CSV table of C-alpha atoms in Angstrom, one decimal:
chain,number,residue,atom,x,y,z
A,1219,UNK,CA,-0.8,9.0,9.8
A,1220,UNK,CA,-1.0,7.5,6.5
A,1221,UNK,CA,-4.5,6.1,6.1
A,1222,UNK,CA,-2.7,3.0,4.5
A,1223,UNK,CA,-0.7,2.1,7.6
A,1224,UNK,CA,-3.8,1.8,9.9
A,1225,UNK,CA,-5.3,-0.1,7.5
A,1226,UNK,CA,-2.2,-2.7,6.9
A,1227,UNK,CA,-2.5,-2.8,10.8
A,1228,UNK,CA,-5.8,-4.0,11.0
A,1229,UNK,CA,-5.4,-6.5,8.3
A,1230,UNK,CA,-2.1,-7.6,10.2
A,1231,UNK,CA,-4.4,-8.2,13.6
A,1232,UNK,CA,-7.3,-9.8,11.2
A,1233,UNK,CA,-4.7,-12.3,9.9
A,1234,UNK,CA,-3.7,-13.3,12.9
A,1235,UNK,CA,-7.5,-13.5,14.0
A,1236,UNK,CA,-7.9,-16.5,11.3
A,1237,UNK,CA,-4.5,-18.5,12.8
A,1238,UNK,CA,-6.5,-19.4,15.8
A,1239,UNK,CA,-9.5,-20.4,17.5
A,1240,UNK,CA,-8.2,-20.1,20.9
A,1241,UNK,CA,-10.7,-17.8,22.3
A,1242,UNK,CA,-8.3,-16.0,24.6
A,1243,UNK,CA,-6.3,-15.1,22.0
A,1244,UNK,CA,-8.8,-13.6,19.9
A,1245,UNK,CA,-10.2,-11.9,23.2
A,1246,UNK,CA,-6.6,-10.3,23.5
A,1247,UNK,CA,-6.4,-9.3,19.9
A,1248,UNK,CA,-9.6,-7.6,20.4
A,1249,UNK,CA,-8.8,-5.9,23.4
A,1250,UNK,CA,-5.9,-4.6,21.5
A,1251,UNK,CA,-7.8,-3.4,18.6
A,1252,UNK,CA,-10.1,-1.7,21.4
A,1253,UNK,CA,-7.2,0.0,22.9
A,1254,UNK,CA,-5.8,1.9,20.3
A,1255,UNK,CA,-8.9,2.8,18.9
A,1256,UNK,CA,-9.8,4.4,22.1
A,1257,UNK,CA,-6.5,6.5,22.5
A,1258,UNK,CA,-6.0,7.1,18.7
A,1259,UNK,CA,-9.8,7.5,17.4
A,1260,UNK,CA,-9.7,11.2,15.6
A,1261,UNK,CA,-13.2,13.1,16.6
A,1262,UNK,CA,-15.1,13.0,13.6
A,1263,UNK,CA,-18.1,11.1,12.4
A,1264,UNK,CA,-16.9,8.3,10.5
A,1265,UNK,CA,-14.5,7.4,13.4
A,1266,UNK,CA,-18.1,6.2,15.2
A,1267,UNK,CA,-18.5,2.8,13.0
A,1268,UNK,CA,-16.2,1.1,15.5
A,1269,UNK,CA,-19.4,0.5,17.6
A,1270,UNK,CA,-21.7,-0.8,14.5
A,1271,UNK,CA,-18.7,-3.1,13.9
A,1272,UNK,CA,-18.8,-4.5,17.1
A,1273,UNK,CA,-22.9,-4.9,17.5
A,1274,UNK,CA,-22.0,-6.8,14.0
A,1275,UNK,CA,-19.8,-9.1,15.8
A,1276,UNK,CA,-22.0,-9.9,18.8
A,1277,UNK,CA,-24.9,-10.6,16.0
A,1278,UNK,CA,-22.2,-13.1,14.4
A,1279,UNK,CA,-21.6,-14.7,17.4
A,1280,UNK,CA,-25.7,-15.3,18.4
A,1281,UNK,CA,-26.7,-16.4,14.9
A,1282,UNK,CA,-23.5,-18.9,15.4
A,1283,UNK,CA,-25.3,-20.4,18.5
A,1284,UNK,CA,-28.4,-20.0,17.4
A,1285,UNK,CA,-27.7,-22.2,14.1
A,1286,UNK,CA,-25.9,-24.7,16.4
A,1287,UNK,CA,-28.7,-25.3,18.7
A,1288,UNK,CA,-31.6,-25.2,16.0
A,1289,UNK,CA,-29.7,-27.3,13.2
A,1290,UNK,CA,-27.4,-28.9,15.3
A,1291,UNK,CA,-23.5,-30.0,14.8
A,1292,UNK,CA,-21.1,-32.6,13.8
A,1293,UNK,CA,-19.1,-32.3,16.8
A,1294,UNK,CA,-20.0,-35.4,19.0
A,1295,UNK,CA,-20.5,-34.7,22.9
A,1296,UNK,CA,-21.0,-36.4,26.4
A,1297,UNK,CA,-22.6,-33.5,28.0
A,1298,UNK,CA,-26.0,-32.8,26.9
A,1299,UNK,CA,-27.5,-29.3,27.9
A,1300,UNK,CA,-31.0,-29.8,26.6
A,1301,UNK,CA,-33.1,-31.9,24.2
A,1302,UNK,CA,-35.5,-30.3,21.9
A,1303,UNK,CA,-38.3,-31.8,19.9
A,1304,UNK,CA,-36.8,-33.3,16.4
A,1305,UNK,CA,-38.5,-32.5,13.4
A,1306,UNK,CA,-38.2,-35.8,10.9
A,1307,UNK,CA,-36.4,-34.3,7.6
A,1308,UNK,CA,-36.7,-36.2,3.9
A,1309,UNK,CA,-34.1,-38.7,2.6
A,1310,UNK,CA,-32.4,-35.8,0.5
A,1311,UNK,CA,-31.8,-33.6,3.7
A,1312,UNK,CA,-29.4,-36.2,5.1
A,1313,UNK,CA,-26.9,-34.9,7.5
A,1314,UNK,CA,-29.2,-32.1,8.5
A,1315,UNK,CA,-31.5,-31.9,11.4
A,1316,UNK,CA,-34.0,-29.5,13.3
A,1317,UNK,CA,-33.8,-29.8,16.9
A,1318,UNK,CA,-32.8,-33.0,18.6
A,1319,UNK,CA,-29.7,-33.0,21.2
A,1320,UNK,CA,-27.7,-29.9,22.3
A,1321,UNK,CA,-24.4,-30.7,23.9
A,1322,UNK,CA,-22.0,-28.4,25.7
A,1323,UNK,CA,-19.0,-29.6,23.0
A,1324,UNK,CA,-20.7,-28.3,20.1
A,1325,UNK,CA,-22.0,-25.0,21.7
A,1326,UNK,CA,-18.3,-24.6,22.5
A,1327,UNK,CA,-17.0,-25.2,19.3
A,1328,UNK,CA,-19.3,-23.0,17.5
A,1329,UNK,CA,-18.4,-20.4,19.9
A,1330,UNK,CA,-14.9,-20.7,19.0
A,1331,UNK,CA,-15.5,-20.9,15.6
A,1332,UNK,CA,-17.8,-17.5,15.4
A,1333,UNK,CA,-15.0,-15.7,17.6
A,1334,UNK,CA,-12.5,-15.9,15.0
A,1335,UNK,CA,-15.1,-14.5,12.4
A,1336,UNK,CA,-15.8,-11.6,14.9
A,1337,UNK,CA,-12.8,-10.6,15.9
A,1338,UNK,CA,-11.9,-10.0,11.9
A,1339,UNK,CA,-14.7,-7.8,11.7
A,1340,UNK,CA,-13.9,-6.1,15.0
A,1341,UNK,CA,-10.4,-5.3,13.0
A,1342,UNK,CA,-12.0,-4.2,10.1
A,1343,UNK,CA,-13.9,-1.5,12.2
A,1344,UNK,CA,-11.0,-0.8,13.9
A,1345,UNK,CA,-9.6,0.4,10.6
A,1346,UNK,CA,-12.8,2.5,9.5
A,1347,UNK,CA,-12.5,4.4,12.6
A,1348,UNK,CA,-8.9,5.6,12.4
A,1349,UNK,CA,-8.4,5.7,8.6
A,1350,UNK,CA,-9.8,8.9,6.9
A,1351,UNK,CA,-11.6,7.6,4.0
A,1352,UNK,CA,-11.5,10.4,1.7
A,1353,UNK,CA,-7.7,10.5,2.6
A,1354,UNK,CA,-7.4,6.8,1.6
A,1355,UNK,CA,-9.2,7.5,-1.7
A,1356,UNK,CA,-7.1,10.4,-2.5
A,1357,UNK,CA,-3.6,7.8,-1.8
A,1358,UNK,CA,-5.1,5.7,-4.5
A,1359,UNK,CA,-2.8,4.2,-7.5
A,1360,UNK,CA,-3.6,6.1,-10.8
A,1361,UNK,CA,-4.9,3.1,-12.3
A,1362,UNK,CA,-7.9,3.3,-9.8
A,1363,UNK,CA,-8.4,6.9,-10.5
A,1364,UNK,CA,-11.8,6.6,-11.7
A,1365,UNK,CA,-12.9,4.2,-9.4
A,1366,UNK,CA,-11.8,6.3,-6.4
A,1367,UNK,CA,-13.7,9.2,-8.0
A,1368,UNK,CA,-16.9,7.3,-8.4
A,1369,UNK,CA,-16.6,6.2,-4.5
A,1370,UNK,CA,-15.7,10.2,-3.7
A,1371,UNK,CA,-18.7,11.3,-5.3
A,1372,UNK,CA,-21.0,8.8,-3.8
A,1373,UNK,CA,-19.7,9.6,-0.4
A,1374,UNK,CA,-20.3,13.3,-1.2
A,1375,UNK,CA,-23.8,12.7,-2.3
A,1376,UNK,CA,-25.3,10.4,0.5
A,1377,UNK,CA,-25.4,13.2,3.3
A,1378,UNK,CA,-26.8,15.2,0.7
A,1379,UNK,CA,-29.7,12.4,-0.3
A,1380,UNK,CA,-30.3,12.2,3.9
A,1381,UNK,CA,-30.9,15.8,4.1
A,1382,UNK,CA,-33.6,15.6,0.9
A,1383,UNK,CA,-35.3,13.0,2.5
A,1384,UNK,CA,-35.4,14.7,5.8
A,1385,UNK,CA,-36.2,18.0,4.1
A,1386,UNK,CA,-39.2,16.6,2.1
A,1387,UNK,CA,-40.7,14.4,4.9
A,1388,UNK,CA,-41.1,17.6,7.5
A,1389,UNK,CA,-42.4,19.5,4.6
A,1390,UNK,CA,-45.0,16.8,4.3
A,1391,UNK,CA,-45.8,16.6,7.9
A,1392,UNK,CA,-46.4,20.5,7.9
A,1393,UNK,CA,-48.9,19.9,5.4
A,1394,UNK,CA,-50.9,17.4,6.8
A,1395,UNK,CA,-49.9,15.0,4.5
A,1396,UNK,CA,-48.6,11.5,5.4
A,1397,UNK,CA,-44.7,10.8,5.2
A,1398,UNK,CA,-44.6,7.1,5.7
A,1399,UNK,CA,-45.7,3.7,4.2
A,1400,UNK,CA,-45.9,3.0,0.3
A,1401,UNK,CA,-47.7,6.2,-0.1
A,1402,UNK,CA,-45.3,8.7,1.7
A,1403,UNK,CA,-42.0,6.6,0.2
A,1404,UNK,CA,-43.0,6.8,-3.3
A,1405,UNK,CA,-44.0,10.7,-3.2
A,1406,UNK,CA,-41.0,11.4,-1.0
A,1407,UNK,CA,-38.6,9.2,-3.2
A,1408,UNK,CA,-39.4,11.0,-6.3
A,1409,UNK,CA,-38.6,14.3,-5.5
A,1410,UNK,CA,-35.0,13.1,-4.0
A,1411,UNK,CA,-34.3,11.1,-7.2
A,1412,UNK,CA,-34.9,14.0,-9.0
A,1413,UNK,CA,-32.9,16.1,-7.3
A,1414,UNK,CA,-29.8,13.3,-6.9
A,1415,UNK,CA,-30.2,13.3,-11.0
A,1416,UNK,CA,-29.9,17.0,-11.3
A,1417,UNK,CA,-27.3,17.0,-9.0
A,1418,UNK,CA,-25.3,14.5,-10.9
A,1419,UNK,CA,-25.8,16.0,-14.3
A,1420,UNK,CA,-24.1,19.2,-13.2
A,1421,UNK,CA,-21.7,17.5,-11.4
A,1422,UNK,CA,-20.6,15.6,-14.7
A,1423,UNK,CA,-20.6,19.3,-16.4
A,1424,UNK,CA,-18.1,21.1,-14.3
A,1425,UNK,CA,-15.8,17.7,-14.2
A,1426,UNK,CA,-15.8,17.9,-18.1
A,1427,UNK,CA,-15.2,21.5,-18.0
A,1428,UNK,CA,-12.2,20.9,-15.7
A,1429,UNK,CA,-10.6,18.0,-17.6
A,1430,UNK,CA,-11.9,14.8,-15.7
A,1431,UNK,CA,-11.4,11.6,-17.1
A,1432,UNK,CA,-8.4,12.7,-19.6
A,1433,UNK,CA,-5.9,9.7,-20.4
A,1434,UNK,CA,-2.4,9.6,-21.8
A,1435,UNK,CA,-1.5,7.8,-25.0
A,1436,UNK,CA,-0.1,4.6,-23.9
A,1437,UNK,CA,1.2,1.6,-26.6
A,1438,UNK,CA,-0.9,-1.2,-26.9
A,1439,UNK,CA,1.9,-3.5,-25.7
A,1440,UNK,CA,1.8,-1.7,-22.5
A,1441,UNK,CA,-1.8,-2.0,-22.3
A,1442,UNK,CA,-1.9,-5.5,-22.9
A,1443,UNK,CA,0.7,-6.0,-20.0
A,1444,UNK,CA,-0.7,-4.1,-17.4
A,1445,UNK,CA,-4.0,-6.1,-18.4
A,1446,UNK,CA,-1.9,-9.4,-17.6
A,1447,UNK,CA,-0.1,-8.5,-14.5
A,1448,UNK,CA,-3.4,-7.1,-13.2
A,1449,UNK,CA,-5.3,-10.1,-13.8
A,1450,UNK,CA,-2.7,-12.7,-13.0
A,1451,UNK,CA,-2.1,-10.8,-9.9
A,1452,UNK,CA,-5.7,-10.9,-8.5
A,1453,UNK,CA,-5.4,-14.9,-9.3
A,1454,UNK,CA,-2.4,-15.2,-7.6
A,1455,UNK,CA,-3.5,-13.1,-4.3
A,1456,UNK,CA,-7.1,-15.3,-4.5
A,1457,UNK,CA,-5.1,-18.7,-4.5
A,1458,UNK,CA,-2.5,-17.4,-2.0
A,1459,UNK,CA,-5.1,-16.2,0.5
A,1460,UNK,CA,-7.0,-19.7,-0.1
A,1461,UNK,CA,-3.5,-21.5,0.6
A,1462,UNK,CA,-2.6,-19.5,3.6
A,1463,UNK,CA,-5.9,-20.1,5.3
A,1464,UNK,CA,-6.3,-24.1,4.8
A,1465,UNK,CA,-4.3,-26.5,6.5
A,1466,UNK,CA,-3.4,-28.3,3.1
A,1467,UNK,CA,-2.2,-25.0,1.3
A,1468,UNK,CA,0.6,-24.1,3.9
A,1469,UNK,CA,3.5,-25.3,1.5
A,1470,UNK,CA,2.4,-23.1,-1.6
A,1471,UNK,CA,0.4,-20.2,-0.1
A,1472,UNK,CA,2.9,-17.9,1.1
A,1473,UNK,CA,4.9,-17.8,-2.4
A,1474,UNK,CA,2.2,-17.6,-4.7
A,1475,UNK,CA,0.5,-14.6,-2.3
A,1476,UNK,CA,3.6,-12.7,-2.6
A,1477,UNK,CA,3.8,-13.3,-6.3
A,1478,UNK,CA,0.6,-12.6,-6.8
A,1479,UNK,CA,1.1,-9.3,-4.7
A,1480,UNK,CA,4.1,-8.4,-7.0
A,1481,UNK,CA,2.3,-9.0,-9.9
A,1482,UNK,CA,-0.4,-6.6,-9.0
A,1483,UNK,CA,1.4,-4.0,-7.7
A,1484,UNK,CA,3.1,-4.0,-11.2
A,1485,UNK,CA,0.2,-4.0,-12.9
A,1486,UNK,CA,-1.2,-1.2,-11.1
A,1487,UNK,CA,2.1,1.1,-11.5
A,1488,UNK,CA,1.8,0.8,-15.5
A,1489,UNK,CA,-2.1,1.4,-15.3
A,1490,UNK,CA,-1.2,4.5,-13.5
A,1491,UNK,CA,0.7,5.6,-16.5
A,1492,UNK,CA,-2.9,6.2,-18.2
A,1493,UNK,CA,-4.1,8.9,-15.6
A,1494,UNK,CA,-1.3,11.7,-15.9
A,1495,UNK,CA,-2.5,13.5,-12.5
A,1496,UNK,CA,-1.2,15.3,-9.4
A,1497,UNK,CA,-2.0,15.4,-5.9
A,1498,UNK,CA,-2.7,18.4,-3.4
A,1499,UNK,CA,-0.5,17.8,0.0
A,1500,UNK,CA,-0.2,14.4,-0.5
A,1501,UNK,CA,0.4,11.9,2.5
A,1502,UNK,CA,3.9,11.1,3.3
A,1503,UNK,CA,4.9,7.4,4.3
A,1504,UNK,CA,7.3,8.2,7.2
A,1505,UNK,CA,8.7,6.2,9.8
A,1506,UNK,CA,5.8,6.1,12.2
A,1507,UNK,CA,3.5,4.7,9.0
A,1508,UNK,CA,6.3,1.8,8.8
A,1509,UNK,CA,6.2,1.2,12.4
A,1510,UNK,CA,2.4,1.1,12.7
A,1511,UNK,CA,2.3,-1.3,9.4
A,1512,UNK,CA,5.0,-3.3,10.6
A,1513,UNK,CA,3.6,-4.0,14.0
A,1514,UNK,CA,0.5,-5.5,12.3
A,1515,UNK,CA,2.5,-7.5,9.7
A,1516,UNK,CA,4.8,-8.7,12.8
A,1517,UNK,CA,1.7,-9.9,14.5
A,1518,UNK,CA,0.5,-11.9,11.6
A,1519,UNK,CA,3.7,-13.6,11.1
A,1520,UNK,CA,4.5,-14.5,14.3
A,1521,UNK,CA,0.8,-15.8,14.7
A,1522,UNK,CA,1.1,-17.6,11.2
A,1523,UNK,CA,4.7,-19.2,13.0
A,1524,UNK,CA,2.8,-20.2,16.1
A,1525,UNK,CA,0.0,-22.3,14.2
A,1526,UNK,CA,3.2,-24.3,12.6
A,1527,UNK,CA,5.2,-24.7,15.4
A,1528,UNK,CA,2.3,-25.4,18.3
A,1529,UNK,CA,-0.9,-26.0,16.7
A,1530,UNK,CA,-2.5,-27.1,19.9
A,1531,UNK,CA,-2.2,-23.7,21.9
A,1532,UNK,CA,-3.9,-22.0,19.1
A,1533,UNK,CA,-6.3,-24.6,18.3
A,1534,UNK,CA,-7.9,-26.0,21.5
A,1535,UNK,CA,-9.7,-29.3,21.4
A,1536,UNK,CA,-13.3,-29.3,22.7
A,1537,UNK,CA,-13.4,-33.4,22.5
A,1538,UNK,CA,-12.9,-33.8,25.6
A,1539,UNK,CA,-14.4,-30.5,26.9
A,1540,UNK,CA,-11.4,-29.0,28.5
A,1541,UNK,CA,-10.5,-25.0,29.5
A,1542,UNK,CA,-8.5,-23.3,26.9
A,1543,UNK,CA,-4.8,-22.2,28.1
A,1544,UNK,CA,-3.2,-18.7,27.0
A,1545,UNK,CA,0.4,-19.5,25.1
A,1546,UNK,CA,2.9,-17.0,26.3
A,1547,UNK,CA,5.0,-16.2,23.5
A,1548,UNK,CA,1.9,-15.8,20.9
A,1549,UNK,CA,0.2,-13.9,23.9
A,1550,UNK,CA,3.4,-11.5,23.7
A,1551,UNK,CA,3.3,-11.3,20.0
A,1552,UNK,CA,-0.2,-10.1,19.9
A,1553,UNK,CA,1.1,-7.2,22.4
A,1554,UNK,CA,2.6,-5.9,19.7
A,1555,UNK,CA,-0.3,-4.6,18.2
A,1556,UNK,CA,-0.3,-1.9,20.9
A,1557,UNK,CA,2.9,-0.4,19.1
A,1558,UNK,CA,0.5,2.1,17.7
A,1559,UNK,CA,-0.4,3.4,20.7
A,1560,UNK,CA,3.0,4.6,21.3
A,1561,UNK,CA,4.5,6.0,18.1
A,1562,UNK,CA,1.3,7.9,16.9
A,1563,UNK,CA,0.2,11.3,18.0
A,1564,UNK,CA,-2.8,11.9,20.1
A,1565,UNK,CA,-6.2,13.1,18.1
A,1566,UNK,CA,-6.6,16.6,18.9
A,1567,UNK,CA,-9.7,17.9,20.8
A,1568,UNK,CA,-13.0,17.5,19.6
A,1569,UNK,CA,-15.5,20.2,18.7
A,1570,UNK,CA,-17.4,20.7,21.9
A,1571,UNK,CA,-14.1,20.4,24.2
A,1572,UNK,CA,-12.3,23.7,22.4
A,1573,UNK,CA,-13.0,26.9,23.9
A,1574,UNK,CA,-15.1,29.4,22.6
A,1575,UNK,CA,-13.4,31.9,20.2
A,1576,UNK,CA,-12.8,35.7,22.0
A,1577,UNK,CA,-15.1,37.1,19.3
A,1578,UNK,CA,-18.1,35.0,20.1
A,1579,UNK,CA,-17.6,35.6,23.3
A,1580,UNK,CA,-17.6,39.4,23.0
A,1581,UNK,CA,-20.4,39.4,20.8
A,1582,UNK,CA,-22.4,38.1,23.6
A,1583,UNK,CA,-22.0,41.3,25.6
A,1584,UNK,CA,-20.8,41.8,29.5
A,1585,UNK,CA,-21.9,39.3,32.0
A,1586,UNK,CA,-25.2,40.0,34.1
A,1587,UNK,CA,-24.7,42.3,36.8
A,1588,UNK,CA,-21.7,44.1,35.7
A,1589,UNK,CA,-20.9,47.0,33.8
A,1590,UNK,CA,-20.2,47.8,30.3
A,1591,UNK,CA,-16.4,48.1,29.4
A,1592,UNK,CA,-16.9,51.5,27.5
A,1593,UNK,CA,-18.0,54.3,29.5
A,1594,UNK,CA,-19.1,55.8,26.1
A,1595,UNK,CA,-21.6,52.9,25.4
A,1596,UNK,CA,-25.1,54.2,24.9
A,1597,UNK,CA,-28.4,52.0,24.5
A,1598,UNK,CA,-29.5,51.3,20.9
A,1599,UNK,CA,-32.8,51.3,20.4
A,1600,UNK,CA,-34.5,48.4,18.1
A,1601,UNK,CA,-36.8,49.5,15.2
A,1602,UNK,CA,-40.4,48.6,15.6
């Protein structure tokens, strides 16, 4: 599966999460992403990042509710849960309070608002757990070639730095020297930094010898056109995204976003002419990748349409405090995000579940209590 398809699917779910504050729809989005991650996550170290994003989302919920309790909320409410001692503030801090009355309406409003950001973080975590980062960097356009190489080098050196720190700390402990605190950090950090600089210089020399960094001759007008398209496209994407996420920009957000994306893609295509390079076994964008990316885009488009047609169902009120209801056709639209679990292949077995090779089993010798298969086998004496 192309890694870009997983990212487009996850970003589609995340965009859908930004269009609603209904906790039932947000919980359904999280459940859809969790099911796809559980069934299609490969058995690799980088695929374990989903749990970290879930913990980060829970931390966001806790911090948002804590701020509401301590700093208050502008949402009026009639159901008082607790009254905290209020600290008087100067006049320039008008609108902010410490302590005071905590209402159920304010807590529910903060919970709904925080669940939107938490669902977005979980969708990004799903993309990190499903898409191979090295293959994603390999699929970058030629205009981002230098940035992709820098990220690949950083990802390659990070495990080496961690191994160096562990090795140096173990060596200091064997010598009876401290490996914690400021002194231990300095005496461990300097050798690690020295080793990292030596590896970087050696890698730079090897890359230079293999022709990395060479560029093709491009006319000046093409370079200027590339810069204008890329800069204008990025500005258009920022303005269009702001318009899509705000209620006032619903009329101009989508056209500006589409124009910005088109300009940025054209700029990246022209910029790729500077770096002639080939890819070894490139990832193909096949029909399954189209279905995966299309399912995420369909969820985002249908939730955007639902936010225009039925805003009350996607944004339940809290004053007066009422229980949220699950709208049927937006919920059915969210379920389209389960399509990758049906059309993509299941991951292979992990290293622990694979059977041991026959050579390793033969090297261990016969089982205890059984005769050797070779009648001429003689015991071999170990040298003293």
